[in-house]
PDB file of C-alpha atoms in Angstrom:
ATOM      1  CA  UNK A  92       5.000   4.336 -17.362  1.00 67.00           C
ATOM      2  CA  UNK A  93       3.732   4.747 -13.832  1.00 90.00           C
ATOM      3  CA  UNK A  94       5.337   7.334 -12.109  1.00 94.00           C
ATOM      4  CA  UNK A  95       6.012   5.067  -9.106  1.00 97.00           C
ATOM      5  CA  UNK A  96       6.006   2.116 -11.064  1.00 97.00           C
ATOM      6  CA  UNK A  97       3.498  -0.941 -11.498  1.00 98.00           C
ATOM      7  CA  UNK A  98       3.688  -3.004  -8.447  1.00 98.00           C
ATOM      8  CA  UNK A  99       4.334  -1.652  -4.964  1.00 98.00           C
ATOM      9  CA  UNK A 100       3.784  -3.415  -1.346  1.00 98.00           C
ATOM     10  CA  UNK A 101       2.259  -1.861   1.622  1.00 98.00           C
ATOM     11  CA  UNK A 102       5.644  -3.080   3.574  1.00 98.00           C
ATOM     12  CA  UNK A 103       4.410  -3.887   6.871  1.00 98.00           C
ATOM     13  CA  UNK A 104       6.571  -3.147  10.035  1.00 98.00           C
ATOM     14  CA  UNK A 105       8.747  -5.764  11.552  1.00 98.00           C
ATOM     15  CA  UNK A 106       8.823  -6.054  15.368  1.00 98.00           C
ATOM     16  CA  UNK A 107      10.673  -8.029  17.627  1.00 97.00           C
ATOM     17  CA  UNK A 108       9.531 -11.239  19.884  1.00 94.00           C
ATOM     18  CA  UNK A 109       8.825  -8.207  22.546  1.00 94.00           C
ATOM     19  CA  UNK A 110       7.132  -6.020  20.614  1.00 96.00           C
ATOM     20  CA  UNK A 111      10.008  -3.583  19.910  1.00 98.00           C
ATOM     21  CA  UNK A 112      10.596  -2.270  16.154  1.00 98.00           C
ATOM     22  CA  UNK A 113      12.825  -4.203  14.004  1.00 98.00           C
ATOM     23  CA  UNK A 114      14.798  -1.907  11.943  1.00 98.00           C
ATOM     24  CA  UNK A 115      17.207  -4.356  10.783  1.00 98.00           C
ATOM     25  CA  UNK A 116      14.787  -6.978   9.716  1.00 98.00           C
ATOM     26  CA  UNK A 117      12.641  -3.662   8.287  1.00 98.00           C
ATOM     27  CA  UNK A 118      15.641  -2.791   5.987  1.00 98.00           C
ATOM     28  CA  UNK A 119      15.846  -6.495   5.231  1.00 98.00           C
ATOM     29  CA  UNK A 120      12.262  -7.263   4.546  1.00 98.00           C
ATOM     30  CA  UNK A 121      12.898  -4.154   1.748  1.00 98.00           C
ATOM     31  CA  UNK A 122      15.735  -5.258   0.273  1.00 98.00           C
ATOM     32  CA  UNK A 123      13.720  -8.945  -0.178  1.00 98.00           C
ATOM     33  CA  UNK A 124      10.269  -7.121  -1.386  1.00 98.00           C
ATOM     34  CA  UNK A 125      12.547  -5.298  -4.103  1.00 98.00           C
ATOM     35  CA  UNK A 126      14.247  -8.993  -5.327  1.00 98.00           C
ATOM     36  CA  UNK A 127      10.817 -10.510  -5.528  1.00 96.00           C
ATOM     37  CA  UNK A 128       9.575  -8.004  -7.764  1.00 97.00           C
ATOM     38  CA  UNK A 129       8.456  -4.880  -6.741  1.00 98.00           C
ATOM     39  CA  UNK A 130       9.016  -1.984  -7.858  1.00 98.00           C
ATOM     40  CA  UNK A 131       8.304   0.487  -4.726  1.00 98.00           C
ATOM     41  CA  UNK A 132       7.453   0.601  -1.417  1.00 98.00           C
ATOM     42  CA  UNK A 133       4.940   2.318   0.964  1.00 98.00           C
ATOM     43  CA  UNK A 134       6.320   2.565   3.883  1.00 98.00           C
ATOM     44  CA  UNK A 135       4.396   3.118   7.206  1.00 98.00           C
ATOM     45  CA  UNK A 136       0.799   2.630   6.002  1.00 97.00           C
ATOM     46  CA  UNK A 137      -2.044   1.446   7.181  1.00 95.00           C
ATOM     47  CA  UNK A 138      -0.670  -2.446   6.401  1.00 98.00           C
ATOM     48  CA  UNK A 139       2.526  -1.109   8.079  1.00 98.00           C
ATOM     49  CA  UNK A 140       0.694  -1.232  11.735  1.00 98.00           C
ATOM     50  CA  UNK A 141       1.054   3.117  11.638  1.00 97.00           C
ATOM     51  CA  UNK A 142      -1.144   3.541  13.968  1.00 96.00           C
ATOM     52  CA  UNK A 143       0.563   1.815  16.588  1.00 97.00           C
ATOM     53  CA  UNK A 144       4.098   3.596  15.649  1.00 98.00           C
ATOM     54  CA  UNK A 145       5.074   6.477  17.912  1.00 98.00           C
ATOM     55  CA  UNK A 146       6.903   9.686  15.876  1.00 98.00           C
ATOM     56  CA  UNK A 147       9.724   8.479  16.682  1.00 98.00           C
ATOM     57  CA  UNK A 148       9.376   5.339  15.356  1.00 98.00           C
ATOM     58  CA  UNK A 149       8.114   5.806  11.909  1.00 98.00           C
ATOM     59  CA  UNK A 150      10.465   8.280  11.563  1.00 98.00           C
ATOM     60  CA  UNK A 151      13.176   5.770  12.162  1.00 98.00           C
ATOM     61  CA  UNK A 152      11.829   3.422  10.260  1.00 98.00           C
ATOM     62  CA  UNK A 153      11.415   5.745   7.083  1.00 98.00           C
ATOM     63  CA  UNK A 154      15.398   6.370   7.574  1.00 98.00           C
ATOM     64  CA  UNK A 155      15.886   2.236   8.103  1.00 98.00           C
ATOM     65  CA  UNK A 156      14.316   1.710   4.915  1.00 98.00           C
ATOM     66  CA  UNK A 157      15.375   4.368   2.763  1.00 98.00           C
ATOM     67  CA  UNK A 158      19.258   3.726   3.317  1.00 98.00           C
ATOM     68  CA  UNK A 159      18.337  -0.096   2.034  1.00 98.00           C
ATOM     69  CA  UNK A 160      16.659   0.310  -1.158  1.00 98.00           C
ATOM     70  CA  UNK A 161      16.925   2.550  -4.072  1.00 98.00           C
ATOM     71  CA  UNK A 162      13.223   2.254  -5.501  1.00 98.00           C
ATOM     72  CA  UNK A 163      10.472   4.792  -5.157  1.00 98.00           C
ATOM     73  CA  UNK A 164       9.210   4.722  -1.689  1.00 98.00           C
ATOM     74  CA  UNK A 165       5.886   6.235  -0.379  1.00 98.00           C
ATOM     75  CA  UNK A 166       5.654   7.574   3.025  1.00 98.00           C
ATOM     76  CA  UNK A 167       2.756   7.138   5.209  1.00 98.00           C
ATOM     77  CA  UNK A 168       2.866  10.356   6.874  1.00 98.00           C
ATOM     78  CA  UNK A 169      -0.173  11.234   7.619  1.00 98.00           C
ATOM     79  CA  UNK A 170      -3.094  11.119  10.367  1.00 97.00           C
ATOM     80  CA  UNK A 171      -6.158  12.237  11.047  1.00 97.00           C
ATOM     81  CA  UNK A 172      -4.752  15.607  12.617  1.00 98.00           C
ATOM     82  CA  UNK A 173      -3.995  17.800   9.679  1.00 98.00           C
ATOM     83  CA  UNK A 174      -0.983  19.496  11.621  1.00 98.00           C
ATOM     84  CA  UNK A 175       0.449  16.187  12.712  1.00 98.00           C
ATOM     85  CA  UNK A 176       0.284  15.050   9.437  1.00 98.00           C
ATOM     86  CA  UNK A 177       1.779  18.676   8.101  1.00 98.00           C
ATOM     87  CA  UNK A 178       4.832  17.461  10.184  1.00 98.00           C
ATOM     88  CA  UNK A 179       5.351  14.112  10.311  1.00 98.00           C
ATOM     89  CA  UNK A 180       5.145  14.940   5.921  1.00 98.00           C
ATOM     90  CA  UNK A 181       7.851  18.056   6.133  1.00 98.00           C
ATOM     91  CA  UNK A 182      10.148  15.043   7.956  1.00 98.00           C
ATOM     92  CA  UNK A 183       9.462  12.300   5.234  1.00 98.00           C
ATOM     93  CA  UNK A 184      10.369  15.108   2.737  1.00 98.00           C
ATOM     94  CA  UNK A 185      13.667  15.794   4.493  1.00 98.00           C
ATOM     95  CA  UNK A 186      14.400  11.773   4.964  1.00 98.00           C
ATOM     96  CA  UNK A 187      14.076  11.733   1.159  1.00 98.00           C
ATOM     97  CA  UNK A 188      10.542   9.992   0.357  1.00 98.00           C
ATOM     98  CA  UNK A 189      10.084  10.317  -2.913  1.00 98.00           C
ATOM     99  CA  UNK A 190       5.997  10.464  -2.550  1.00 98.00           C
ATOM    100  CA  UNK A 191       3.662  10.477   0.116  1.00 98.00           C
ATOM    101  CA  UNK A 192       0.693   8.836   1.355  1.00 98.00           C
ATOM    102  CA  UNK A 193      -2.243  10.544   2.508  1.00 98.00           C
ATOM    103  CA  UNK A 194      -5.105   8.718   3.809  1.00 98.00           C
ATOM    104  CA  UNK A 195      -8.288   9.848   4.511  1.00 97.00           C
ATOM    105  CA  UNK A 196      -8.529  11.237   7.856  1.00 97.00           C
ATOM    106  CA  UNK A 197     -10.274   8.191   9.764  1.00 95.00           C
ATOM    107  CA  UNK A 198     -12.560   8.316  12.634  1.00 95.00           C
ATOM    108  CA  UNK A 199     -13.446  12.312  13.215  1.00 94.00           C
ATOM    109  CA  UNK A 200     -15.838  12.060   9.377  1.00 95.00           C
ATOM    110  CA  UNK A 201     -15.030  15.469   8.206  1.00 97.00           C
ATOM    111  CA  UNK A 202     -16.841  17.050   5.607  1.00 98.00           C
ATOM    112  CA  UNK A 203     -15.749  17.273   2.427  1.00 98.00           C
ATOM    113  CA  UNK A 204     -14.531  21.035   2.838  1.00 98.00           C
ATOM    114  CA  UNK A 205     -12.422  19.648   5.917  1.00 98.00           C
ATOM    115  CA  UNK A 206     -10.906  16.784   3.446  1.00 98.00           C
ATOM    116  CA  UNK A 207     -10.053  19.807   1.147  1.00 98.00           C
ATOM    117  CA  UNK A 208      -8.284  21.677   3.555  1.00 98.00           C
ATOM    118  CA  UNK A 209      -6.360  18.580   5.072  1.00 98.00           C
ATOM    119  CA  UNK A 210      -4.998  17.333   1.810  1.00 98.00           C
ATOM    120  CA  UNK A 211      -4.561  20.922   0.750  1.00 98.00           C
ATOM    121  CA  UNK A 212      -2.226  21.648   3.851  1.00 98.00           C
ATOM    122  CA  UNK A 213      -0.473  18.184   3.390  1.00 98.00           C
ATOM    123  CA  UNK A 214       1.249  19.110  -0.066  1.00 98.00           C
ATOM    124  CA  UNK A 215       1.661  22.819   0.832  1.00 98.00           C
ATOM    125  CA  UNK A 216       3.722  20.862   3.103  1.00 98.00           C
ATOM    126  CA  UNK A 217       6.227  18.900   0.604  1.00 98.00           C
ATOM    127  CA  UNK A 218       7.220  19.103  -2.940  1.00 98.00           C
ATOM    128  CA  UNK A 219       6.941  15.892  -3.448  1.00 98.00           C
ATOM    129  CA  UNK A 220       4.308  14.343  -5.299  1.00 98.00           C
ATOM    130  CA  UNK A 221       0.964  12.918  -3.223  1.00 98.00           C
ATOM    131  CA  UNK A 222      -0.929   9.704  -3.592  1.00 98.00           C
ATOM    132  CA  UNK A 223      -4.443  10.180  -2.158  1.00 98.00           C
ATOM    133  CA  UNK A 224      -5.777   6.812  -0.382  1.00 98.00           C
ATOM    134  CA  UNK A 225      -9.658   6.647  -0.086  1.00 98.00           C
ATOM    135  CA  UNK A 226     -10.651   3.855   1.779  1.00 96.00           C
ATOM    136  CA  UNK A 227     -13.936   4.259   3.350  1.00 96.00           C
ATOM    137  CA  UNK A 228     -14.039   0.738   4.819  1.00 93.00           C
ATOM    138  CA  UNK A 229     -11.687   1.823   7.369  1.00 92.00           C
ATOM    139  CA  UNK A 230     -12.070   5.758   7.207  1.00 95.00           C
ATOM    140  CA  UNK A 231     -15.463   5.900   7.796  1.00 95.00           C
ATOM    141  CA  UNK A 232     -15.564   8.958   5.426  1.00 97.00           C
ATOM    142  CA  UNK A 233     -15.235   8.463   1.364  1.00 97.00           C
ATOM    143  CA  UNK A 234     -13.362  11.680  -0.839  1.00 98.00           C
ATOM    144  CA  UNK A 235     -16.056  12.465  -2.851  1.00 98.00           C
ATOM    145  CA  UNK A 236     -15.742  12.464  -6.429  1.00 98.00           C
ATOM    146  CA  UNK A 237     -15.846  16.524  -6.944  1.00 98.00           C
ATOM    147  CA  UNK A 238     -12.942  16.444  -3.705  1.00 98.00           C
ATOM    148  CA  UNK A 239     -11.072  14.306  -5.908  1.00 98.00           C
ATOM    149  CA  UNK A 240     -10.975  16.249  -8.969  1.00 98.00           C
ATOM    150  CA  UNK A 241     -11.339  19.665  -7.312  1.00 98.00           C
ATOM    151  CA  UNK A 242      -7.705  18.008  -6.164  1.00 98.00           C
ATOM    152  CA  UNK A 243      -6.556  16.655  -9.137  1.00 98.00           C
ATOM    153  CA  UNK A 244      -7.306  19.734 -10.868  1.00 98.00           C
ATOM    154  CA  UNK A 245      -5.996  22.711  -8.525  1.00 98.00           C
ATOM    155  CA  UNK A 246      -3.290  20.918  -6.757  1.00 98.00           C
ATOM    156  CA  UNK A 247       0.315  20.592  -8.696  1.00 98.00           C
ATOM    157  CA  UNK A 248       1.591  17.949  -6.498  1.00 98.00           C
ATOM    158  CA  UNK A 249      -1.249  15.769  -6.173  1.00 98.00           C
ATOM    159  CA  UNK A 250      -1.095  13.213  -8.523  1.00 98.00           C
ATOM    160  CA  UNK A 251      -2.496   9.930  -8.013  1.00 98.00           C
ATOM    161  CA  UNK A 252      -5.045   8.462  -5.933  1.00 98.00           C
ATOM    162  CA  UNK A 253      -4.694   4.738  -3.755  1.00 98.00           C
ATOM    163  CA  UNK A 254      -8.370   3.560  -4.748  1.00 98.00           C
ATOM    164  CA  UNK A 255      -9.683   0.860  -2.355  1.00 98.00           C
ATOM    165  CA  UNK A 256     -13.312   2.724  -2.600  1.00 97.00           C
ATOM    166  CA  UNK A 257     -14.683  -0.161  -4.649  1.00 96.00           C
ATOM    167  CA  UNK A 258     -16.503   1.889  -7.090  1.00 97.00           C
ATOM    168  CA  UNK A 259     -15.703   1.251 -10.218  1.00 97.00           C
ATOM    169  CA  UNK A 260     -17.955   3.207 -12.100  1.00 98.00           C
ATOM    170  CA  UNK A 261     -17.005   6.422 -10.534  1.00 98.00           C
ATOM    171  CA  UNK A 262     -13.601   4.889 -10.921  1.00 98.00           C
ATOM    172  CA  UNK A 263     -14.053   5.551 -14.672  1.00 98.00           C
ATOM    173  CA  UNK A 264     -15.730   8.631 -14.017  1.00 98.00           C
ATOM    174  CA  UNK A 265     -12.317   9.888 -12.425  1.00 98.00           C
ATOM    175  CA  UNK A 266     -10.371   8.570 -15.164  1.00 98.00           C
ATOM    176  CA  UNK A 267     -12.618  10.229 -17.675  1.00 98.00           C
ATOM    177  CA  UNK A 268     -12.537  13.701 -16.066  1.00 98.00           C
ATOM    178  CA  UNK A 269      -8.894  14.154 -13.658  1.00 98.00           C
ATOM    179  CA  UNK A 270      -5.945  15.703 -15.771  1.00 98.00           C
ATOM    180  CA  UNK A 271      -4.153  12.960 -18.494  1.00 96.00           C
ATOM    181  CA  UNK A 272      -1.039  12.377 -15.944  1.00 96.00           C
ATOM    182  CA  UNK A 273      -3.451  12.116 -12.567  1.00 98.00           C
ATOM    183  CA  UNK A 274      -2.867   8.590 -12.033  1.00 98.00           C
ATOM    184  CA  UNK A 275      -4.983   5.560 -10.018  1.00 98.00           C
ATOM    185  CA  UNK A 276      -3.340   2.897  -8.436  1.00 98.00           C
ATOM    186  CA  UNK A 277      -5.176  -0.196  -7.028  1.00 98.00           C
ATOM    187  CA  UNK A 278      -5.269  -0.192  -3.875  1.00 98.00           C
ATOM    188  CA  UNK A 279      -7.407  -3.782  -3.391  1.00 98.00           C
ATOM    189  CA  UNK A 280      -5.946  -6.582  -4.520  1.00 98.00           C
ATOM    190  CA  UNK A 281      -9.025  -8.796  -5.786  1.00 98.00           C
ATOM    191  CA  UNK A 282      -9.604  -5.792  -8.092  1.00 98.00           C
ATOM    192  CA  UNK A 283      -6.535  -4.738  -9.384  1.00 98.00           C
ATOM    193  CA  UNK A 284      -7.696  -6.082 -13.201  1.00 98.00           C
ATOM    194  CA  UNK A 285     -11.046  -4.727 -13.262  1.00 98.00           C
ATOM    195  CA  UNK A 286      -9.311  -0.980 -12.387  1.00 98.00           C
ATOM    196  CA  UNK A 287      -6.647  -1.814 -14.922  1.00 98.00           C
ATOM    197  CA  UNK A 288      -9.700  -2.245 -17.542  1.00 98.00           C
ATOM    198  CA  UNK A 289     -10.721   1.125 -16.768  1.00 97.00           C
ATOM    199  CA  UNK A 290      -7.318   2.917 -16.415  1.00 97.00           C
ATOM    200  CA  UNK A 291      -5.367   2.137 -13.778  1.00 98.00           C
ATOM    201  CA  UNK A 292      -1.850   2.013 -13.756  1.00 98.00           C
ATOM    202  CA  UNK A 293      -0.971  -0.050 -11.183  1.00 98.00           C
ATOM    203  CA  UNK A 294      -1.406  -1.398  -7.781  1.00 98.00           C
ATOM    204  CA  UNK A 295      -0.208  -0.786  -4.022  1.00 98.00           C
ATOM    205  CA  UNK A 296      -0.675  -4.060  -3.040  1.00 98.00           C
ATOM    206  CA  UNK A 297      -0.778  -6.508   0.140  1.00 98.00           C
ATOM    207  CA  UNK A 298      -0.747 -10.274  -1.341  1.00 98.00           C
ATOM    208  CA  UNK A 299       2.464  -8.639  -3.187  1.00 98.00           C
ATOM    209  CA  UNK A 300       4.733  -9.327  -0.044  1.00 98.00           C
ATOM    210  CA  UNK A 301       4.417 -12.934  -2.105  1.00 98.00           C
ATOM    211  CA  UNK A 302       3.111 -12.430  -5.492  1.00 98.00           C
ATOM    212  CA  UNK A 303       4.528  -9.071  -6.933  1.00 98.00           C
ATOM    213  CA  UNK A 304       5.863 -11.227 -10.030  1.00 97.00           C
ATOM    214  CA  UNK A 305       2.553 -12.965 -10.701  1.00 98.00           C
ATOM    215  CA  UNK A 306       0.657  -9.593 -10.250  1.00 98.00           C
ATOM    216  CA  UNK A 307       2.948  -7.873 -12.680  1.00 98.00           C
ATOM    217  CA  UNK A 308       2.400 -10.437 -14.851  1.00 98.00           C
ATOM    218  CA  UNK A 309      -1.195  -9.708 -15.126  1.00 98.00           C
ATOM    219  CA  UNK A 310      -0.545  -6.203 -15.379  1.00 98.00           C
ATOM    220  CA  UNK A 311       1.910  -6.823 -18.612  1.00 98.00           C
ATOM    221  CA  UNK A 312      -0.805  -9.320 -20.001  1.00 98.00           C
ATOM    222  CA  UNK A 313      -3.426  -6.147 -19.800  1.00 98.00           C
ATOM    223  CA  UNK A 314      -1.068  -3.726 -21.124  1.00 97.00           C
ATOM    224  CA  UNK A 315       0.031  -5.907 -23.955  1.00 98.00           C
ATOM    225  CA  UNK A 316      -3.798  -6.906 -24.859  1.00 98.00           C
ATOM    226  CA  UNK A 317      -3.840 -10.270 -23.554  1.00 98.00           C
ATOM    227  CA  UNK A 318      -7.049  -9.995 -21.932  1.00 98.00           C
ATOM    228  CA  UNK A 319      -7.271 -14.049 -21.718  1.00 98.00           C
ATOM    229  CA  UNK A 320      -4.225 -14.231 -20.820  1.00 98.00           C
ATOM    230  CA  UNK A 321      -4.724 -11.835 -17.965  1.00 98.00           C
ATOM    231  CA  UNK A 322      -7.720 -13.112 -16.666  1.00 98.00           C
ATOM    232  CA  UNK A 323      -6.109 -16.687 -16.176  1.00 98.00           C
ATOM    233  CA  UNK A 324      -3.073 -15.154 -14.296  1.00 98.00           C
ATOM    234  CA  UNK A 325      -5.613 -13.292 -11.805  1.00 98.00           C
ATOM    235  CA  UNK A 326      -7.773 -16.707 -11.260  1.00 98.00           C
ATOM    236  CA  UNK A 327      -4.674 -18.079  -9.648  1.00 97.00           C
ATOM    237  CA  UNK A 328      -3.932 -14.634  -7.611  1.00 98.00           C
ATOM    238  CA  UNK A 329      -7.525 -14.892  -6.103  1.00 98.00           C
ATOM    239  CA  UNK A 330      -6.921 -17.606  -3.410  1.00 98.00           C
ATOM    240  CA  UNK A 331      -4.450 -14.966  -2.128  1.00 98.00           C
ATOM    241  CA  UNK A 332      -6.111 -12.131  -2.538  1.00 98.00           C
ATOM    242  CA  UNK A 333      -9.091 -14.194  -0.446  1.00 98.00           C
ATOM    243  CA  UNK A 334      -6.173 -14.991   2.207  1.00 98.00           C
ATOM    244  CA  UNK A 335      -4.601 -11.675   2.806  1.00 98.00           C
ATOM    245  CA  UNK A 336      -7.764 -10.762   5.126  1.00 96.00           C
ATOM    246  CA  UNK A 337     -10.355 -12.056   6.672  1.00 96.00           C
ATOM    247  CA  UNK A 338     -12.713 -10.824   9.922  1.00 95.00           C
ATOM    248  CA  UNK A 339     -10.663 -13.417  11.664  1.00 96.00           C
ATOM    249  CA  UNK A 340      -7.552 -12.643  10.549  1.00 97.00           C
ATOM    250  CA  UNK A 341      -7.377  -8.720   9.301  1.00 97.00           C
ATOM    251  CA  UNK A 342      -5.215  -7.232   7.390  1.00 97.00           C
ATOM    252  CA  UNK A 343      -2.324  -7.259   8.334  1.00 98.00           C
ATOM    253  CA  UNK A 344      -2.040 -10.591  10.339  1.00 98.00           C
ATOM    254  CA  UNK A 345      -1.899 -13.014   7.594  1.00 98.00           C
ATOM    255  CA  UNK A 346       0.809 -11.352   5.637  1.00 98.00           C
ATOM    256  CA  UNK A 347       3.188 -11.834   8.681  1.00 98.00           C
ATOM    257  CA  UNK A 348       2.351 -15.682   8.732  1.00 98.00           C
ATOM    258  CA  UNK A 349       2.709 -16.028   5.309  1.00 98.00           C
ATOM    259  CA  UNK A 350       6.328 -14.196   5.350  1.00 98.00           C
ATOM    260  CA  UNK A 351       7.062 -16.077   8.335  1.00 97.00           C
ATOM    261  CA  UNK A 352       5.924 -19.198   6.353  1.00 97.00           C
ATOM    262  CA  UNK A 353       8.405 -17.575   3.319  1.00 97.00           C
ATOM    263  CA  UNK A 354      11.572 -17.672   5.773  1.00 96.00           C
ATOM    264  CA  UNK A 355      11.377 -13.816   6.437  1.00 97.00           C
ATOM    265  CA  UNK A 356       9.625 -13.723  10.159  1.00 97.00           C
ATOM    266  CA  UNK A 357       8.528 -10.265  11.076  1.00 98.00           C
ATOM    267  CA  UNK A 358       7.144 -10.563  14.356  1.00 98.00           C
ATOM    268  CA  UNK A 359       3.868 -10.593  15.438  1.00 97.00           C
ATOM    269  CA  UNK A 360       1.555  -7.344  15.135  1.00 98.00           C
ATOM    270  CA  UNK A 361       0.918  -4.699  17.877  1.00 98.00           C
ATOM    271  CA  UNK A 362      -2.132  -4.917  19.569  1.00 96.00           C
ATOM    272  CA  UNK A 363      -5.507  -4.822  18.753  1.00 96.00           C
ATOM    273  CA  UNK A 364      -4.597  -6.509  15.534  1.00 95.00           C
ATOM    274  CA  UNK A 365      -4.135 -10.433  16.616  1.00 90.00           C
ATOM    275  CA  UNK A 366      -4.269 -12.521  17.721  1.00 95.00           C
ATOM    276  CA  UNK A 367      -3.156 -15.072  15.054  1.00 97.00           C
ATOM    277  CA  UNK A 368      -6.308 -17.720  14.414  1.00 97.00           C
ATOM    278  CA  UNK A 369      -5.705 -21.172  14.363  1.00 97.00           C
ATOM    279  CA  UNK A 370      -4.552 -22.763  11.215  1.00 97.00           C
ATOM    280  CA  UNK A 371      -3.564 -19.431   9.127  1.00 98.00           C
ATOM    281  CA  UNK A 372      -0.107 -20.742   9.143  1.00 98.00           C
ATOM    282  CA  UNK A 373      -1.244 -24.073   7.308  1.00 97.00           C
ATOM    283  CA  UNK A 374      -3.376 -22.109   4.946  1.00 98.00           C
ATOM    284  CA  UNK A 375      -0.332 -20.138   4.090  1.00 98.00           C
ATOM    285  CA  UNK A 376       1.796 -22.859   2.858  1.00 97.00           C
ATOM    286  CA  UNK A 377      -1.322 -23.698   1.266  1.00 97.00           C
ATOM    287  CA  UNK A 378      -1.448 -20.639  -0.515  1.00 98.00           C
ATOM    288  CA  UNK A 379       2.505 -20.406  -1.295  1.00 97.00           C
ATOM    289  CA  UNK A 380       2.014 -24.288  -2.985  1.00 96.00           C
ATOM    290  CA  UNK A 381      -0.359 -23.449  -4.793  1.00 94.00           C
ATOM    291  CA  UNK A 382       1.381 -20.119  -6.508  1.00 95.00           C
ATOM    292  CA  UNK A 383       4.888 -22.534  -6.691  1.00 94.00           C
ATOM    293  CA  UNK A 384       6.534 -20.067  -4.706  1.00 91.00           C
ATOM    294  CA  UNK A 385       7.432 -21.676  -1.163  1.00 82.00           C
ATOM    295  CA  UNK A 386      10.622 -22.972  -1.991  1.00 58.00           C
ATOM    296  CA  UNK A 387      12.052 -20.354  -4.230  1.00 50.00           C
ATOM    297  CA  UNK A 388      10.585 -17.474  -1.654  1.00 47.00           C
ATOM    298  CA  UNK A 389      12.433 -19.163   1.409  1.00 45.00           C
ATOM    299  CA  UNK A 390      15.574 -19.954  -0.386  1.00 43.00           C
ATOM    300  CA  UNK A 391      15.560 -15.804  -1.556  1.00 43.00           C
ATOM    301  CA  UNK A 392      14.893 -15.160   2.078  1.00 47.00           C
ATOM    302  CA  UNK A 393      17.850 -17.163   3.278  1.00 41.00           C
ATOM    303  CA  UNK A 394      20.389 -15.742   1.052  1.00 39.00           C
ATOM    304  CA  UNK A 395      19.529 -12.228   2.248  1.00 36.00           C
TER     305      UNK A 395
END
């Protein structure tokens, strides 16, 4: 069993019509993420607009959601400043996060020796266990593989690794050579199965705000040898997968359409992300048809 279990959303962060945060509808939009299927939370990520979110605000929010929902949740604690992150991960700790996030520090590139000594100082920082997140897409900087295991290896509390590196053959490599209980987690949607073929254990998704069912269902066809089986369960994921970002319409933009589409409107997202293109909203509905899940999904939303 995953330690954080096998599907978990990126939450993003509700605002207001003016821009303000949301915490009710953020405590709402968790409690609705846990009916339709998931299993945890990441809270304050990358999907979850962080770097738009004063202290004070992700700190709040952390609170808002962890007095909705009793299911693992994953802070997003950290930066690119190794003592901001140090901090921001002692208050996460205190809030009661029961793992944390640490991306990559984006922008600055450090070396590999700086990586060490940023996600060495991050769990010095908590006791709780840490999910690495390498994605050099928006980083700019990949962990290398020997960071990774140097990691895995020396570092009690670091246990798992968000994997949106696209690399699936050092992937394996990592699988093959990190301690038995280091686990990977997907963390890109379109290849969530072809990780689980070579030892994933589950996925911190985006197109789960909508489809956390359907993608554990493909993770319970894997596990339970149903390759076919699996296979046709992701061919009907991948028009969302396709939808949940675009240059046009990043990450996160369309998931806010399509939740608004769902009956659970978040808001709009903070500048520079936006502004919404024309006809995302369409191709959302399009997208919910298609999975079956625009009725149900609204009428789920409603009652909460």
């Amino acid at each position: 069993m995953a330690r954080f279990g096998r599907v978990l959303t990126a939450m993003v962060t509700p605002f207001t019509e003016g821009g303000e945060l949301d915490l009710d509808r953020a405590a709402e939009l968790a409690r609705w993420l846990v009916a339709q299927g998931n299993d945890g939370l990441v809270v304050a990520g990358t999907t979850g607009e962080s770097p738009t979110l004063p202290d004070a605000q992700r700190l709040d929010l952390f609170r808002a959601v962890r007095d909705a929902v009793d299911v693992p949740l994953i802070a997003g604690s950290t930066t690119n400043d190794t003592g901001h992150s140090v901090t921001l991960t002692e208050e996460a700790t205190e809030i009661g996060y029961d793992g944390i996030l640490a991306v990559t520090p984006y922008y600055n590139r450090p070396s590999q020796a700086g990586l060490l000594i940023h996600f060495r100082a991050i769990a010095a920082s908590t006791d709780r266990p840490v999910m690495l997140y390498d994605i050099p897409i928006r980083t700019g900087r990949k962990i290398g593989q020997e960071t990774l295991l140097e990691l895995a290896h020396d570092v009690e509390n670091v246990v798992a690794v968000k994997d949106a590196a696209g690399d699936l053959s050092a992937t394996a490599h990592l699988v093959r050579d990190a301690p038995d209980d280091f686990e990977v987690y997907s963390g890109e949607d379109r290849l969530t199965l072809p990780l689980l073929a070579i030892g994933a254990v589950g996925t911190v998704g985006v197109a789960t705000h909508w489809c956390a069912r359907e993608q554990a269902e493909v993770i319970d066809a894997f596990a339970a040898g149903d390759v076919a089986r699996a296979r046709e369960l992701n061919a009907r994921l991948l028009r969302s997968f396709a939808f949940e970002g675009t240059d046009a319409a990043p990450n996160p933009v369309p998931t806010k359409v399509m939740l608004e589409v769902l009956g659970m409107p978040v808001g709009s997202c903070r500048g520079p992300m936006g502004p919404v293109p024309p006809g995302l909203a369409d191709e959302a509905r399009a997208v919910a048809a298609e999975l079956g899940i625009l009725a149900d999904a609204g009428a789920g939303a409603a009652a909460h």
